[in-house]
Amino acid sequence: MKLKRFEGNPIIGPNKANDWESLITCNPGVIYDNGTFYMLYRCAGDDEAHVIRFGLAQSKDGFHFERMADQPVFGPSSDGPDSGCVEDPRIIKLDEDYYVTYAYRPFAPGRYWTFAHDVVLTPDCGPHAPTAIRQNMGNTGLAVTSDFRSFRRLGRLTNSVLDDRDVMFFPEKVGQKYVMLHRPKQFVGPEYGVSFPSIWLKFSDDLMSWEDKPSHLLLTGIEGTWEEKVGGSAPPLRTDEGWLMLYHGVERGGTGHYRVGALLLDLNDPLHIIARTPQPILEPEEDYELHGLYNGCVFPTGNAIVDGTLYVYYGAADKYIGVATCKVDELLQYLLSVRQG
């Protein structure tokens, strides 16, 4: 079972006319609502600090997107914890508002593709500086908007001493609780029962109250395979058979190619995995996926189901944006055919 790429990929690429998106456009959060696909996409120019922001694009058919602004619609704050960069939005809608989880750093990461793996710029500071500052650590924040043009920052969702990203919400309550997926890098070792960074799940009565809630292991990697290190990709989607959830898997402990798998989770107990794809449903094959700032990467951050079709939006090689599709029923039937014993 494989997703089908759109023949017109990449659907968004760097725009030399705008300094703030002249080098990369990738990792888009996408939601479909009232006949329109809304996309917040990660973008950056060719500056040494590598300040990362969000642009806005919209589409009626899910394939052909139009940029909606000549300036970023969301970027680093002037003096807050997210004053370095904002990255990798995931979007859900509750009531009439769109809630956007996003990764951030207190300082811009620098040209990370020229550094060693997982290394970013760090500031000069004294020994009493908080860990988040001293290590320029990646955390996750929450913002809310009604129009994708004006945003209110609601604050930090994750523990300040954990590198905790790939954070997203389920689009509705489960068992009267909000549900959050997250991927804390430090949750590794015998005390956690996993050898590589994994996907964890939390429940809460409030969208901003998570730090004192226990984390439950949902999915861990499989040593020696395409998915040693795993992380959530896009907000789960409700189907008649269960929650359809995409995730990314990375070989060689997180240093190799990024590929995409799918899970089917129980609607009433999302910690119960009904099925897991044994092989990736999307992997880097095209030139725009194999060559960029991270060679060999497909990284979904947005998805939608419209008229029985699953649309998957992904960053390609940390430089471009692609879309791939399949019939939802075909993917569900495949998942059920390989369901857990």
XYZ file of C-alpha atoms in Angstrom, residues 85-321:
237
model
C 12.107 30.548 15.542
C 8.739 28.839 15.083
C 8.510 25.502 13.270
C 6.275 22.650 12.083
C 2.668 23.736 12.748
C -0.131 21.212 13.326
C -3.711 22.463 13.180
C -7.074 21.406 14.614
C -10.383 23.254 14.888
C -12.433 23.500 18.081
C -15.587 25.626 18.149
C -14.867 28.414 15.646
C -11.151 28.673 16.351
C -8.089 26.978 14.896
C -5.546 25.770 17.450
C -1.958 25.548 16.218
C 0.739 23.607 18.051
C 4.215 24.610 16.957
C 7.823 23.889 17.878
C 10.050 26.802 18.845
C 13.453 27.809 20.187
C 14.517 30.863 22.202
C 17.254 31.578 19.629
C 17.448 30.988 15.907
C 19.067 27.590 15.185
C 21.583 28.731 12.605
C 22.310 26.894 9.374
C 21.749 23.495 11.002
C 22.305 21.488 7.811
C 25.955 22.528 7.910
C 26.385 21.297 11.531
C 26.575 17.813 12.999
C 23.273 15.951 13.354
C 20.903 17.530 15.914
C 23.260 20.441 16.614
C 22.050 24.065 16.664
C 23.560 27.386 17.645
C 23.639 28.092 21.388
C 24.196 31.421 23.155
C 27.047 32.492 25.362
C 25.636 32.417 28.888
C 26.551 31.705 32.481
C 26.080 28.412 34.350
C 22.876 29.653 36.006
C 21.066 30.145 32.713
C 18.025 27.845 32.407
C 18.508 24.697 30.343
C 16.102 25.928 27.670
C 18.307 28.999 27.136
C 21.712 27.344 27.559
C 20.924 24.529 25.105
C 18.609 26.564 22.827
C 16.181 23.719 23.408
C 13.201 22.897 21.238
C 9.877 23.176 23.075
C 6.274 23.371 21.882
C 3.791 26.228 22.144
C 0.135 26.772 21.367
C -1.454 29.580 19.371
C -5.065 30.219 18.405
C -6.535 32.037 15.412
C -9.879 32.472 13.709
C -8.578 33.688 10.350
C -4.901 32.564 10.010
C -3.830 36.194 9.904
C -3.974 37.284 13.531
C -2.847 34.921 16.287
C -2.851 34.840 20.076
C 0.057 32.995 21.711
C -1.288 30.912 24.582
C 2.025 29.661 25.945
C 4.233 26.625 26.404
C 2.738 23.090 26.380
C 5.821 21.005 27.161
C 8.357 20.775 29.970
C 11.057 23.422 29.591
C 13.903 20.966 30.270
C 12.771 18.438 27.656
C 13.339 18.596 23.916
C 9.708 17.794 23.200
C 8.355 18.317 19.700
C 6.037 16.566 17.212
C 3.244 17.727 19.523
C -0.341 17.709 18.303
C -3.882 17.329 19.588
C -6.626 14.947 18.627
C -9.333 17.016 16.884
C -11.963 16.188 19.523
C -12.182 14.937 23.086
C -11.887 11.213 23.770
C -13.653 9.998 26.913
C -14.289 13.629 27.917
C -10.544 14.358 27.798
C -8.327 16.290 25.438
C -5.591 14.095 24.006
C -2.058 15.185 23.101
C 0.695 13.329 21.258
C 4.299 14.259 21.998
C 7.858 12.994 21.411
C 10.283 13.868 24.269
C 13.795 12.993 23.125
C 15.024 12.368 26.664
C 12.445 9.613 27.342
C 14.904 6.884 26.385
C 16.499 4.076 28.397
C 15.541 1.230 30.741
C 13.372 3.457 32.946
C 11.217 4.297 29.926
C 11.334 0.884 28.285
C 12.460 2.248 24.901
C 15.804 2.505 23.104
C 14.912 5.364 20.755
C 12.726 8.499 20.943
C 9.111 7.353 20.787
C 5.522 8.603 20.615
C 3.782 9.262 23.923
C 0.218 10.263 24.708
C -1.344 12.391 27.463
C -4.907 13.148 28.606
C -6.081 16.411 30.174
C -9.181 18.412 31.106
C -7.639 21.571 29.702
C -5.740 22.374 26.507
C -3.026 24.219 28.440
C -2.552 21.821 31.366
C -0.178 18.965 30.489
C 3.038 19.047 32.529
C 1.562 17.295 35.573
C -0.202 14.635 33.471
C 1.399 11.200 33.031
C 2.786 10.234 29.637
C 1.673 6.881 28.231
C 3.816 5.091 25.660
C 1.914 4.715 22.392
C 4.518 3.649 19.839
C 8.222 2.905 19.839
C 10.618 2.098 17.036
C 11.848 -1.270 15.839
C 15.601 -1.771 15.907
C 17.305 -2.377 12.595
C 14.355 -1.202 10.472
C 13.161 1.880 8.587
C 11.517 3.103 11.827
C 14.025 2.999 14.656
C 13.134 6.529 15.774
C 9.460 7.526 15.446
C 7.352 10.637 15.926
C 3.798 11.760 15.275
C 3.192 13.423 11.933
C -0.267 14.994 11.601
C -3.333 15.213 13.862
C -5.279 11.922 13.900
C -8.422 11.738 11.765
C -11.665 10.053 12.844
C -12.900 7.207 10.632
C -15.571 4.549 11.149
C -12.839 2.001 11.872
C -10.823 4.077 14.332
C -8.442 7.017 14.540
C -6.238 7.131 11.448
C -2.847 8.472 12.477
C 0.256 9.073 10.377
C 3.717 8.927 11.885
C 7.276 9.261 10.616
C 9.967 6.681 11.033
C 13.704 7.255 10.720
C 16.381 4.632 10.161
C 19.798 4.445 11.837
C 18.549 5.821 15.149
C 17.303 9.033 13.590
C 20.130 9.888 11.191
C 18.853 8.279 7.987
C 15.908 8.654 5.654
C 12.508 9.790 6.916
C 9.553 7.633 5.849
C 5.837 7.546 6.660
C 3.762 4.874 8.379
C 0.144 4.730 9.547
C -1.643 3.535 12.669
C -5.262 2.707 13.366
C -6.208 3.489 16.973
C -9.327 2.534 18.906
C -11.858 5.394 18.887
C -12.571 5.086 22.612
C -9.087 4.037 23.769
C -6.420 5.619 21.552
C -3.704 3.788 23.488
C -4.983 0.596 21.866
C -3.282 0.175 18.487
C -5.575 -1.815 16.200
C -3.115 -1.910 13.298
C 0.275 -0.604 12.169
C 1.649 -0.584 8.652
C 4.638 -2.948 8.483
C 6.178 -1.023 5.589
C 6.172 2.714 4.831
C 3.302 4.102 2.783
C 5.495 6.974 1.559
C 9.278 7.193 1.324
C 11.756 9.521 -0.388
C 12.058 8.632 -4.065
C 11.743 11.813 -6.120
C 14.557 14.313 -6.644
C 12.814 17.000 -4.552
C 12.616 14.480 -1.666
C 16.161 13.179 -2.024
C 18.047 16.467 -2.432
C 17.672 19.543 -0.266
C 18.765 20.633 3.195
C 18.046 17.149 4.585
C 18.520 14.611 1.841
C 16.010 11.765 1.830
C 13.124 13.139 3.868
C 9.336 13.033 3.611
C 7.826 14.598 6.744
C 4.015 14.957 6.925
C 2.567 17.617 9.207
C -0.902 18.051 7.693
C -3.706 15.804 6.510
C -7.390 15.891 5.673
C -10.136 13.556 4.520
C -12.368 15.042 1.832
C -14.987 13.047 -0.099
C -13.373 9.740 0.791
C -9.832 10.786 -0.168
C -6.955 11.193 2.264
C -4.734 14.175 1.461
C -1.272 14.055 3.058
C 0.886 17.187 3.058
C 4.576 16.797 3.725
C 7.888 18.569 3.790
C 10.361 17.181 1.261
C 14.108 17.291 1.985
C 13.510 20.266 4.341
C 13.045 22.478 1.271
C 9.789 21.782 -0.586
C 6.152 20.820 0.026
